[in-house]
mmCIF file of C-alpha atoms and ligand atoms in Angstrom:
data_model
loop_
_atom_site.group_PDB
_atom_site.id
_atom_site.type_symbol
_atom_site.label_atom_id
_atom_site.label_comp_id
_atom_site.label_asym_id
_atom_site.label_seq_id
_atom_site.Cartn_x
_atom_site.Cartn_y
_atom_site.Cartn_z
ATOM 1 C CA MET A 1 -0.030 -0.049 0.038
ATOM 2 C CA ASN A 2 1.843 3.111 -1.120
ATOM 3 C CA TRP A 3 0.891 6.620 0.192
ATOM 4 C CA LEU A 4 -1.435 8.067 -2.073
ATOM 5 C CA HIS A 5 -3.284 4.757 -1.674
ATOM 6 C CA PHE A 6 -3.284 5.225 2.135
ATOM 7 C CA PHE A 7 -4.822 8.745 1.750
ATOM 8 C CA ARG A 8 -7.481 8.157 -0.969
ATOM 9 C CA ASN A 9 -8.724 5.283 1.163
ATOM 10 C CA LYS A 10 -11.371 7.302 2.643
ATOM 11 C CA GLN A 11 -12.686 7.939 -0.707
ATOM 12 C CA GLU A 12 -13.174 4.229 -1.926
ATOM 13 C CA GLU A 13 -14.838 3.125 1.036
ATOM 14 C CA ALA A 14 -17.580 5.702 0.737
ATOM 15 C CA PRO A 15 -18.437 5.903 -2.909
ATOM 16 C CA ALA A 16 -20.736 8.678 -4.070
ATOM 17 C CA THR A 17 -24.389 7.694 -3.891
ATOM 18 C CA ALA A 18 -25.993 10.756 -5.189
ATOM 19 C CA PRO A 19 -25.674 9.630 -8.872
ATOM 20 C CA GLN A 20 -27.697 6.755 -7.617
ATOM 21 C CA ALA A 21 -30.404 8.803 -6.050
ATOM 22 C CA LYS A 22 -30.978 11.042 -9.525
ATOM 23 C CA GLU A 23 -31.364 8.224 -11.557
ATOM 24 C CA ARG A 24 -33.556 6.471 -9.235
ATOM 25 C CA LEU A 25 -35.413 9.567 -9.413
ATOM 26 C CA GLN A 26 -35.028 10.224 -12.951
ATOM 27 C CA ILE A 27 -36.858 7.082 -13.724
ATOM 28 C CA VAL A 28 -39.288 6.933 -10.695
ATOM 29 C CA LEU A 29 -40.712 10.297 -11.652
ATOM 30 C CA ALA A 30 -40.528 9.712 -15.605
ATOM 31 C CA HIS A 31 -43.133 7.135 -14.934
ATOM 32 C CA GLU A 32 -45.127 9.150 -11.995
ATOM 33 C CA ARG A 33 -45.556 12.188 -14.534
ATOM 34 C CA ILE A 34 -47.238 9.808 -17.274
ATOM 35 C CA SER A 35 -49.534 8.101 -14.880
ATOM 36 C CA ARG A 36 -50.690 11.804 -13.351
ATOM 37 C CA LYS A 37 -51.720 13.054 -16.413
ATOM 38 C CA GLY A 38 -54.235 9.799 -17.628
ATOM 39 C CA GLU A 39 -56.044 7.316 -15.232
ATOM 40 C CA ASP A 40 -54.293 4.508 -13.617
ATOM 41 C CA PHE A 41 -54.440 2.096 -16.404
ATOM 42 C CA LEU A 42 -52.707 -0.954 -14.284
ATOM 43 C CA PRO A 43 -56.079 -2.309 -12.225
ATOM 44 C CA LYS A 44 -58.233 -1.939 -15.566
ATOM 45 C CA LEU A 45 -55.361 -3.915 -17.794
ATOM 46 C CA GLN A 46 -55.410 -6.485 -15.217
ATOM 47 C CA ARG A 47 -58.825 -6.819 -15.373
ATOM 48 C CA GLU A 48 -59.093 -6.810 -18.893
ATOM 49 C CA ILE A 49 -56.493 -9.400 -19.279
ATOM 50 C CA VAL A 50 -58.087 -11.731 -16.219
ATOM 51 C CA GLU A 51 -61.725 -11.381 -18.241
ATOM 52 C CA LEU A 52 -59.953 -12.528 -21.402
ATOM 53 C CA VAL A 53 -58.567 -15.359 -20.109
ATOM 54 C CA ALA A 54 -61.266 -16.628 -18.121
ATOM 55 C CA ARG A 55 -63.730 -16.670 -21.430
ATOM 56 C CA HIS A 56 -61.164 -19.716 -22.531
ATOM 57 C CA VAL A 57 -60.279 -21.400 -19.240
ATOM 58 C CA SER A 58 -61.552 -21.250 -15.899
ATOM 59 C CA ILE A 59 -59.138 -19.194 -13.565
ATOM 60 C CA ASP A 60 -58.914 -18.128 -10.093
ATOM 61 C CA PRO A 61 -58.712 -14.687 -9.780
ATOM 62 C CA GLU A 62 -56.465 -14.909 -6.477
ATOM 63 C CA ARG A 63 -54.079 -16.978 -8.997
ATOM 64 C CA VAL A 64 -53.500 -14.085 -10.964
ATOM 65 C CA ASN A 65 -49.746 -12.539 -10.251
ATOM 66 C CA VAL A 66 -48.719 -9.093 -11.487
ATOM 67 C CA SER A 67 -45.233 -7.731 -11.433
ATOM 68 C CA LEU A 68 -43.800 -5.073 -12.938
ATOM 69 C CA GLU A 69 -39.817 -3.227 -13.007
ATOM 70 C CA ARG A 70 -39.365 -0.362 -13.824
ATOM 71 C CA GLY A 71 -36.575 0.966 -16.139
ATOM 72 C CA GLY A 72 -35.180 3.582 -17.664
ATOM 73 C CA ASP A 73 -35.492 2.663 -21.129
ATOM 74 C CA LEU A 74 -37.763 -0.376 -20.881
ATOM 75 C CA SER A 75 -39.927 -1.343 -18.546
ATOM 76 C CA THR A 76 -41.321 -4.907 -17.753
ATOM 77 C CA LEU A 77 -44.566 -5.720 -16.776
ATOM 78 C CA ALA A 78 -45.021 -9.558 -16.076
ATOM 79 C CA ILE A 79 -48.568 -11.046 -15.619
ATOM 80 C CA ALA A 80 -48.654 -14.487 -14.534
ATOM 81 C CA VAL A 81 -52.114 -16.595 -14.421
ATOM 82 C CA GLU A 82 -51.821 -20.033 -13.066
ATOM 83 C CA LEU A 83 -53.755 -22.160 -15.315
ATOM 84 C CA PRO A 84 -55.666 -25.184 -13.459
ATOM 85 C CA GLY A 85 -53.951 -28.239 -14.004
ATOM 86 C CA PRO A 86 -55.010 -31.341 -16.055
ATOM 87 C CA GLU A 87 -57.305 -33.499 -13.786
ATOM 88 C CA PRO A 88 -55.184 -35.430 -11.268
ATOM 89 C CA ALA A 89 -54.642 -39.264 -12.715
ATOM 90 C CA ARG A 90 -57.254 -41.906 -11.009
ATOM 91 C CA ARG A 91 -55.399 -44.524 -9.328
ATOM 92 C CA VAL A 92 -56.285 -47.809 -10.385
ATOM 93 C CA SER A 93 -57.026 -50.063 -7.604
ATOM 94 C CA MET B 1 -52.810 -12.029 16.260
ATOM 95 C CA ALA B 2 -50.588 -9.710 14.851
ATOM 96 C CA GLN B 3 -49.233 -6.187 16.682
ATOM 97 C CA VAL B 4 -50.107 -3.239 14.673
ATOM 98 C CA ILE B 5 -47.638 -0.505 15.373
ATOM 99 C CA VAL B 6 -47.655 3.286 13.954
ATOM 100 C CA VAL B 7 -44.723 5.440 13.675
ATOM 101 C CA THR B 8 -46.257 8.823 13.833
ATOM 102 C CA SER B 9 -44.985 12.093 15.400
ATOM 103 C CA GLY B 10 -47.319 14.982 14.795
ATOM 104 C CA LYS B 11 -44.514 17.130 12.777
ATOM 105 C CA GLY B 12 -43.414 16.644 9.577
ATOM 106 C CA GLY B 13 -39.796 15.396 8.428
ATOM 107 C CA VAL B 14 -38.754 14.292 11.693
ATOM 108 C CA GLY B 15 -37.610 10.528 10.537
ATOM 109 C CA LYS B 16 -40.979 8.756 10.945
ATOM 110 C CA THR B 17 -40.322 7.053 7.633
ATOM 111 C CA THR B 18 -36.974 6.636 7.812
ATOM 112 C CA SER B 19 -37.680 4.598 11.295
ATOM 113 C CA SER B 20 -40.190 2.846 9.750
ATOM 114 C CA ALA B 21 -38.042 1.079 7.198
ATOM 115 C CA ALA B 22 -35.494 1.110 9.407
ATOM 116 C CA PHE B 23 -37.753 -0.831 12.388
ATOM 117 C CA ALA B 24 -39.975 -3.023 9.801
ATOM 118 C CA THR B 25 -36.560 -4.337 8.279
ATOM 119 C CA GLY B 26 -34.919 -4.985 11.971
ATOM 120 C CA LEU B 27 -37.936 -6.668 12.912
ATOM 121 C CA ALA B 28 -38.142 -9.053 9.762
ATOM 122 C CA GLN B 29 -34.550 -9.638 10.042
ATOM 123 C CA SER B 30 -35.147 -10.826 13.775
ATOM 124 C CA GLY B 31 -37.265 -13.559 11.891
ATOM 125 C CA LYS B 32 -40.906 -11.998 12.007
ATOM 126 C CA LYS B 33 -42.941 -11.776 9.476
ATOM 127 C CA THR B 34 -43.592 -7.605 9.429
ATOM 128 C CA VAL B 35 -45.142 -5.658 6.897
ATOM 129 C CA VAL B 36 -44.933 -1.863 6.427
ATOM 130 C CA ILE B 37 -48.010 0.286 5.107
ATOM 131 C CA ASP B 38 -47.578 3.937 3.679
ATOM 132 C CA PHE B 39 -50.188 5.939 5.034
ATOM 133 C CA ASP B 40 -49.095 8.720 3.401
ATOM 134 C CA VAL B 41 -51.535 8.808 0.547
ATOM 135 C CA GLY B 42 -50.548 11.291 -2.514
ATOM 136 C CA LEU B 43 -47.187 11.442 -0.940
ATOM 137 C CA ARG B 44 -45.432 8.132 -1.127
ATOM 138 C CA ASN B 45 -42.139 8.115 -0.026
ATOM 139 C CA LEU B 46 -41.327 4.959 1.752
ATOM 140 C CA ASP B 47 -41.325 2.859 -1.381
ATOM 141 C CA LEU B 48 -38.457 5.078 -2.542
ATOM 142 C CA ILE B 49 -36.777 4.691 1.139
ATOM 143 C CA MET B 50 -37.084 0.884 0.626
ATOM 144 C CA GLY B 51 -35.626 0.803 -2.612
ATOM 145 C CA VAL B 52 -39.058 -1.095 -4.182
ATOM 146 C CA GLU B 53 -40.079 2.205 -6.349
ATOM 147 C CA ARG B 54 -39.750 0.493 -9.496
ATOM 148 C CA ARG B 55 -41.857 -2.794 -8.497
ATOM 149 C CA VAL B 56 -44.964 -1.014 -7.328
ATOM 150 C CA VAL B 57 -47.931 -2.054 -9.430
ATOM 151 C CA PHE B 58 -50.735 -1.908 -6.881
ATOM 152 C CA ASP B 59 -51.229 0.271 -3.670
ATOM 153 C CA ILE B 60 -53.472 0.395 -0.566
ATOM 154 C CA VAL B 61 -55.938 2.609 -2.689
ATOM 155 C CA ASN B 62 -56.524 -0.107 -5.325
ATOM 156 C CA VAL B 63 -57.007 -2.621 -2.077
ATOM 157 C CA ILE B 64 -59.284 -0.774 -0.831
ATOM 158 C CA SER B 65 -61.572 -0.086 -3.499
ATOM 159 C CA GLY B 66 -61.571 -3.343 -5.100
ATOM 160 C CA GLU B 67 -59.232 -3.047 -7.833
ATOM 161 C CA ALA B 68 -56.582 -5.094 -6.810
ATOM 162 C CA ARG B 69 -56.225 -7.820 -4.179
ATOM 163 C CA LEU B 70 -53.944 -7.290 -1.466
ATOM 164 C CA SER B 71 -51.468 -10.203 -2.035
ATOM 165 C CA GLN B 72 -51.035 -8.129 -5.579
ATOM 166 C CA ALA B 73 -50.164 -5.225 -3.657
ATOM 167 C CA LEU B 74 -47.965 -6.491 -1.542
ATOM 168 C CA ILE B 75 -44.204 -6.195 -2.563
ATOM 169 C CA ARG B 76 -41.974 -9.166 -1.026
ATOM 170 C CA ASP B 77 -38.831 -7.247 -0.146
ATOM 171 C CA LYS B 78 -35.562 -8.333 -2.108
ATOM 172 C CA ARG B 79 -33.061 -8.507 1.009
ATOM 173 C CA VAL B 80 -35.218 -9.913 4.039
ATOM 174 C CA ASP B 81 -37.917 -12.783 2.608
ATOM 175 C CA THR B 82 -40.048 -12.327 5.980
ATOM 176 C CA LEU B 83 -40.511 -8.310 5.074
ATOM 177 C CA SER B 84 -43.143 -6.644 3.039
ATOM 178 C CA ILE B 85 -44.114 -3.447 1.603
ATOM 179 C CA LEU B 86 -47.632 -2.040 1.166
ATOM 180 C CA PRO B 87 -47.373 1.123 -1.029
ATOM 181 C CA ALA B 88 -49.521 4.356 -0.358
ATOM 182 C CA SER B 89 -51.496 5.775 -3.467
ATOM 183 C CA GLN B 90 -49.439 8.279 -5.583
ATOM 184 C CA THR B 91 -52.031 10.210 -7.495
ATOM 185 C CA ARG B 92 -55.277 9.964 -5.137
ATOM 186 C CA ASP B 93 -55.835 12.366 -2.019
ATOM 187 C CA LYS B 94 -56.170 10.886 1.362
ATOM 188 C CA ASP B 95 -59.949 10.837 1.193
ATOM 189 C CA ALA B 96 -59.587 7.634 -0.809
ATOM 190 C CA LEU B 97 -58.625 5.807 2.552
ATOM 191 C CA THR B 98 -61.887 4.785 4.505
ATOM 192 C CA LYS B 99 -61.944 3.664 8.451
ATOM 193 C CA GLU B 100 -63.673 0.427 6.968
ATOM 194 C CA GLY B 101 -61.611 -0.109 4.159
ATOM 195 C CA VAL B 102 -58.338 0.156 6.573
ATOM 196 C CA ALA B 103 -59.991 -2.123 9.090
ATOM 197 C CA THR B 104 -60.340 -5.196 6.208
ATOM 198 C CA VAL B 105 -56.531 -4.163 5.129
ATOM 199 C CA ILE B 106 -55.377 -4.472 8.632
ATOM 200 C CA GLU B 107 -57.833 -7.509 9.054
ATOM 201 C CA GLU B 108 -56.481 -9.439 6.291
ATOM 202 C CA LEU B 109 -52.726 -8.857 6.922
ATOM 203 C CA SER B 110 -52.933 -9.884 10.858
ATOM 204 C CA LYS B 111 -53.982 -13.561 9.191
ATOM 205 C CA ASP B 112 -50.397 -13.683 7.580
ATOM 206 C CA PHE B 113 -48.223 -11.164 9.507
ATOM 207 C CA ASP B 114 -46.690 -10.788 12.939
ATOM 208 C CA TYR B 115 -45.898 -7.157 12.917
ATOM 209 C CA ILE B 116 -48.245 -4.571 10.587
ATOM 210 C CA LEU B 117 -46.169 -1.196 10.702
ATOM 211 C CA CYS B 118 -47.797 1.538 9.849
ATOM 212 C CA ASP B 119 -46.034 4.852 8.458
ATOM 213 C CA SER B 120 -48.162 7.788 9.463
ATOM 214 C CA PRO B 121 -48.008 10.849 7.360
ATOM 215 C CA ALA B 122 -47.425 14.282 9.201
ATOM 216 C CA GLY B 123 -50.218 16.178 10.673
ATOM 217 C CA ILE B 124 -53.406 15.137 12.522
ATOM 218 C CA GLU B 125 -55.528 15.249 10.175
ATOM 219 C CA LYS B 126 -57.132 12.165 8.685
ATOM 220 C CA GLY B 127 -54.321 10.087 7.263
ATOM 221 C CA ALA B 128 -52.667 10.720 10.427
ATOM 222 C CA LEU B 129 -56.143 9.329 12.304
ATOM 223 C CA LEU B 130 -56.283 6.553 10.109
ATOM 224 C CA ALA B 131 -52.789 5.581 10.323
ATOM 225 C CA LEU B 132 -52.685 5.495 14.349
ATOM 226 C CA TYR B 133 -56.072 4.459 14.173
ATOM 227 C CA PHE B 134 -56.135 0.405 14.646
ATOM 228 C CA ALA B 135 -52.651 0.764 16.712
ATOM 229 C CA ASP B 136 -51.497 -1.545 19.588
ATOM 230 C CA GLN B 137 -48.272 -0.044 20.126
ATOM 231 C CA ALA B 138 -47.228 3.914 19.042
ATOM 232 C CA ILE B 139 -43.370 4.858 18.136
ATOM 233 C CA VAL B 140 -43.432 8.521 18.806
ATOM 234 C CA VAL B 141 -40.574 9.927 16.839
ATOM 235 C CA THR B 142 -39.408 13.008 18.115
ATOM 236 C CA ASN B 143 -36.111 15.032 17.530
ATOM 237 C CA PRO B 144 -34.792 17.380 19.888
ATOM 238 C CA GLU B 145 -36.437 20.612 19.142
ATOM 239 C CA VAL B 146 -39.106 22.590 20.645
ATOM 240 C CA SER B 147 -41.859 22.111 18.155
ATOM 241 C CA SER B 148 -41.235 18.619 17.238
ATOM 242 C CA VAL B 149 -41.502 17.781 21.164
ATOM 243 C CA ARG B 150 -44.691 19.726 21.707
ATOM 244 C CA ASP B 151 -46.371 18.429 18.511
ATOM 245 C CA SER B 152 -44.961 14.437 19.897
ATOM 246 C CA ASP B 153 -47.033 15.692 23.532
ATOM 247 C CA ARG B 154 -50.181 16.394 20.931
ATOM 248 C CA ILE B 155 -50.052 13.223 18.929
ATOM 249 C CA LEU B 156 -49.839 11.128 22.484
ATOM 250 C CA GLY B 157 -52.883 12.788 23.206
ATOM 251 C CA VAL B 158 -55.027 11.716 20.127
ATOM 252 C CA LEU B 159 -53.501 8.407 20.636
ATOM 253 C CA GLN B 160 -54.851 7.955 24.331
ATOM 254 C CA SER B 161 -58.447 9.980 22.882
ATOM 255 C CA LYS B 162 -58.841 8.750 19.235
ATOM 256 C CA SER B 163 -57.601 5.665 18.580
ATOM 257 C CA LYS B 164 -59.925 2.495 18.617
ATOM 258 C CA ARG B 165 -58.497 0.948 21.832
ATOM 259 C CA ALA B 166 -59.493 4.663 23.262
ATOM 260 C CA GLU B 167 -62.707 4.329 21.725
ATOM 261 C CA GLU B 168 -63.330 1.011 22.759
ATOM 262 C CA LYS B 169 -61.964 1.585 26.479
ATOM 263 C CA LYS B 170 -59.837 -1.271 26.071
ATOM 264 C CA ASP B 171 -56.040 -1.015 27.138
ATOM 265 C CA PRO B 172 -53.995 1.744 26.112
ATOM 266 C CA VAL B 173 -52.061 2.017 23.234
ATOM 267 C CA LYS B 174 -48.717 1.524 24.507
ATOM 268 C CA GLU B 175 -46.438 4.455 23.599
ATOM 269 C CA HIS B 176 -42.424 4.493 22.882
ATOM 270 C CA LEU B 177 -40.456 6.951 22.626
ATOM 271 C CA LEU B 178 -37.737 7.596 19.769
ATOM 272 C CA VAL B 179 -35.584 10.183 20.024
ATOM 273 C CA THR B 180 -33.896 11.085 16.273
ATOM 274 C CA ARG B 181 -31.476 12.909 14.596
ATOM 275 C CA TYR B 182 -30.229 13.687 17.981
ATOM 276 C CA ASP B 183 -26.644 15.402 18.230
ATOM 277 C CA PRO B 184 -24.501 14.986 21.174
ATOM 278 C CA ASN B 185 -21.953 17.472 20.259
ATOM 279 C CA ARG B 186 -24.748 20.593 19.987
ATOM 280 C CA VAL B 187 -26.249 18.988 23.165
ATOM 281 C CA GLU B 188 -23.041 19.094 25.013
ATOM 282 C CA LYS B 189 -22.428 22.680 23.683
ATOM 283 C CA GLY B 190 -26.069 23.988 25.078
ATOM 284 C CA GLU B 191 -27.799 24.204 21.349
ATOM 285 C CA MET B 192 -30.162 21.184 21.508
ATOM 286 C CA LEU B 193 -32.464 19.669 23.946
ATOM 287 C CA LYS B 194 -31.225 16.870 26.315
ATOM 288 C CA LEU B 195 -32.319 13.675 26.167
ATOM 289 C CA ASP B 196 -32.935 14.113 29.978
ATOM 290 C CA ASP B 197 -34.767 17.453 29.193
ATOM 291 C CA ILE B 198 -37.528 15.329 26.377
ATOM 292 C CA GLN B 199 -38.245 12.345 28.498
ATOM 293 C CA ASP B 200 -39.290 14.400 31.529
ATOM 294 C CA ILE B 201 -41.469 16.202 29.300
ATOM 295 C CA LEU B 202 -42.890 13.942 27.197
ATOM 296 C CA ARG B 203 -42.594 11.107 29.986
ATOM 297 C CA ILE B 204 -43.152 7.848 28.064
ATOM 298 C CA PRO B 205 -40.713 4.766 27.951
ATOM 299 C CA LEU B 206 -37.747 5.575 25.949
ATOM 300 C CA LEU B 207 -37.175 2.786 22.993
ATOM 301 C CA GLY B 208 -33.931 4.470 21.687
ATOM 302 C CA VAL B 209 -32.106 7.522 20.515
ATOM 303 C CA ILE B 210 -31.130 7.570 16.903
ATOM 304 C CA PRO B 211 -27.661 9.964 16.543
ATOM 305 C CA GLU B 212 -28.124 12.746 13.432
ATOM 306 C CA SER B 213 -26.316 10.603 10.741
ATOM 307 C CA GLU B 214 -24.795 11.313 7.288
ATOM 308 C CA SER B 215 -25.446 7.485 6.693
ATOM 309 C CA VAL B 216 -29.224 8.412 6.957
ATOM 310 C CA LEU B 217 -28.749 10.375 3.480
ATOM 311 C CA LYS B 218 -26.602 7.557 2.149
ATOM 312 C CA ALA B 219 -29.001 5.063 2.548
ATOM 313 C CA SER B 220 -32.025 6.875 1.046
ATOM 314 C CA ASN B 221 -29.789 7.729 -1.720
ATOM 315 C CA THR B 222 -29.567 4.057 -2.406
ATOM 316 C CA GLY B 223 -33.053 2.874 -1.352
ATOM 317 C CA ASN B 224 -31.829 0.701 1.459
ATOM 318 C CA PRO B 225 -33.401 1.357 5.269
ATOM 319 C CA VAL B 226 -30.381 2.808 7.325
ATOM 320 C CA ILE B 227 -30.491 -0.312 9.351
ATOM 321 C CA LEU B 228 -28.675 -2.663 6.632
ATOM 322 C CA ASP B 229 -25.648 -0.097 6.953
ATOM 323 C CA GLU B 230 -24.392 -2.010 10.059
ATOM 324 C CA PRO B 231 -21.199 -0.003 10.501
ATOM 325 C CA SER B 232 -23.108 3.201 10.754
ATOM 326 C CA PRO B 233 -24.205 4.652 14.025
ATOM 327 C CA ALA B 234 -27.435 5.168 12.716
ATOM 328 C CA GLY B 235 -27.887 1.721 11.719
ATOM 329 C CA GLN B 236 -26.657 0.014 15.310
ATOM 330 C CA ALA B 237 -28.699 2.310 17.111
ATOM 331 C CA TYR B 238 -31.880 1.407 15.009
ATOM 332 C CA LYS B 239 -30.738 -2.306 15.907
ATOM 333 C CA ASP B 240 -30.367 -1.245 19.805
ATOM 334 C CA ALA B 241 -33.953 0.086 19.378
ATOM 335 C CA VAL B 242 -35.193 -3.077 17.447
ATOM 336 C CA ALA B 243 -33.668 -5.844 19.891
ATOM 337 C CA ARG B 244 -35.513 -3.552 22.817
ATOM 338 C CA PHE B 245 -38.805 -3.399 21.335
ATOM 339 C CA LEU B 246 -38.357 -7.099 21.552
ATOM 340 C CA GLY B 247 -37.433 -7.292 25.152
ATOM 341 C CA GLU B 248 -33.986 -7.249 24.934
ATOM 342 C CA ASP B 249 -32.102 -5.117 27.544
ATOM 343 C CA ARG B 250 -29.336 -2.935 26.059
ATOM 344 C CA LYS B 251 -27.716 0.288 27.043
ATOM 345 C CA MET B 252 -28.445 3.707 25.066
ATOM 346 C CA ARG B 253 -25.625 4.434 23.043
ATOM 347 C CA PHE B 254 -24.441 7.183 21.008
ATOM 348 C CA THR B 255 -26.249 9.687 23.724
ATOM 349 C CA ASP B 256 -22.843 11.058 25.035
ATOM 350 C CA TYR B 257 -20.307 13.899 23.352
ATOM 351 C CA GLU B 258 -16.941 11.687 22.850
ATOM 352 C CA LYS B 259 -14.046 14.304 22.089
ATOM 353 C CA LYS B 260 -12.292 13.086 19.221
ATOM 354 C CA GLY B 261 -8.831 12.323 19.771
ATOM 355 C CA PHE B 262 -5.955 13.265 17.071
ATOM 356 C CA PHE B 263 -6.050 9.449 15.340
ATOM 357 C CA SER B 264 -9.773 9.375 15.015
ATOM 358 C CA ARG B 265 -10.200 12.989 13.835
ATOM 359 C CA LEU B 266 -7.421 11.974 11.102
ATOM 360 C CA PHE B 267 -8.728 8.354 10.204
ATOM 361 C CA GLY B 268 -12.417 8.116 10.938
ATOM 362 C CA GLY B 269 -12.808 11.851 10.237
ATOM 363 C CA ARG B 270 -16.542 10.796 9.268
ATOM 364 C CA ALA B 271 -19.071 12.588 11.544
ATOM 365 C CA ALA B 272 -21.025 9.028 11.407
HETATM 366 N N1 LIG C 1 -30.849 10.137 11.930
HETATM 367 C C1 LIG C 1 -30.760 10.834 11.160
HETATM 368 N N2 LIG C 1 -29.476 11.281 10.817
HETATM 369 C C2 LIG C 1 -29.614 12.572 9.549
HETATM 370 N N3 LIG C 1 -30.668 12.690 8.864
HETATM 371 C C3 LIG C 1 -32.055 12.023 9.506
HETATM 372 C C4 LIG C 1 -31.813 11.281 10.305
HETATM 373 N N4 LIG C 1 -33.277 10.646 10.113
HETATM 374 C C5 LIG C 1 -34.023 11.451 9.313
HETATM 375 N N5 LIG C 1 -33.255 12.184 8.338
HETATM 376 C C6 LIG C 1 -33.418 12.946 7.457
HETATM 377 O O1 LIG C 1 -34.491 13.745 7.661
HETATM 378 C C7 LIG C 1 -35.467 14.339 6.484
HETATM 379 C C8 LIG C 1 -36.913 13.603 6.797
HETATM 380 O O2 LIG C 1 -36.610 11.982 7.433
HETATM 381 P P1 LIG C 1 -38.092 10.957 6.740
HETATM 382 O O3 LIG C 1 -38.412 11.217 5.527
HETATM 383 O O4 LIG C 1 -37.979 10.243 7.541
HETATM 384 O O5 LIG C 1 -39.145 12.240 7.816
HETATM 385 P P2 LIG C 1 -40.901 12.020 7.896
HETATM 386 O O6 LIG C 1 -41.155 12.116 9.261
HETATM 387 O O7 LIG C 1 -41.204 10.570 7.404
HETATM 388 O O8 LIG C 1 -41.441 13.165 7.273
HETATM 389 P P3 LIG C 1 -42.871 13.099 6.893
HETATM 390 O O9 LIG C 1 -43.797 14.039 7.380
HETATM 391 O O10 LIG C 1 -42.728 14.344 5.459
HETATM 392 O O11 LIG C 1 -43.508 12.344 6.262
HETATM 393 C C9 LIG C 1 -34.855 13.245 5.370
HETATM 394 O O12 LIG C 1 -33.913 13.728 4.631
HETATM 395 C C10 LIG C 1 -34.131 12.199 6.431
HETATM 396 O O13 LIG C 1 -33.049 11.798 5.331
HETATM 397 MG MG1 LIG C 2 -42.895 9.869 5.775
#
């Protein structure tokens, strides 16, 4: 360890966190500004998807899982609908 | 049966959300199934402090209005698996919360969780009243500063008269004092109210003292509750407070002014 390293140590220990704060804010605010204008579309979207799926197979609305990951350029909305499995095979006694 | 804990203060900006995030994380770390609810409808911030802002899909207002199920609105923490977050709505106002709606949410959460933490908004209006209404215990967050102490006194009065426990004449809400942003250095100089003075005035059991600490800002920048910053004084102070809450006997720390020696000034120069 040389002298320079020794004195720089303090800074390396604590990397600046402000840039992270800025990036997080930019992303979350970009999304909020959009949703401020319109109505909250997610509940409606979910309802319509559930209705659509339910038209074809019977599903339990409890088993619908919606997850979202907001990103800067790209957000992913994942809707997992648990479909009923095939009838359990009957055991032949 | 779950315990409902409100984190409240009357005054704004004293550290309720910081403390709610830290406490919920600490309780969950000790293995308790914990959910933390943001009651600050219209000014949601707990999601940012918990670092889950990008994962919010539904919120408590969606649940109350029947637009989403509770299980869909709860966000599972990725760091501590016994911890969940129920965000506030950012687009509605406080009138979207109703007593009946909140009652249903809390009742349903009671089935799955040991602790339900309610992060109250500032003030003594509807949002704050709803946040404390169902409480079994209250963490009153107070800064060593006249207006904060006065407002804490006011909110204690509200807890004793307007909570469900008070209305139903049950055992009163159990009160805990959490002094935050305490700066022993300024207390020593006589610039800041002493811990003893605050306790003298409010006369409720002291749960902890959280020092003014740089690590709190760092924690909010990165979306990690400060209790996860284990070496930091604020992180340790929150850990102590959680342990006391769970019945452990721990000495108060970070309350006395320590003169910095030459070496600690040179090498440990960070204020916190
Ligand atoms: N121990 C501490 N040391 C330094 N800064 C702190 C500490 N606790 C809280 N803060 C800072 O104080 C400010 C207010 O904190 P916080 O948002 O937790 O308060 P609040 O009571 O929830 O506010 P509001 O009434 O608006 O909901 C934030 O900038 C936070 O970083
Ligand atoms: Mg707050």
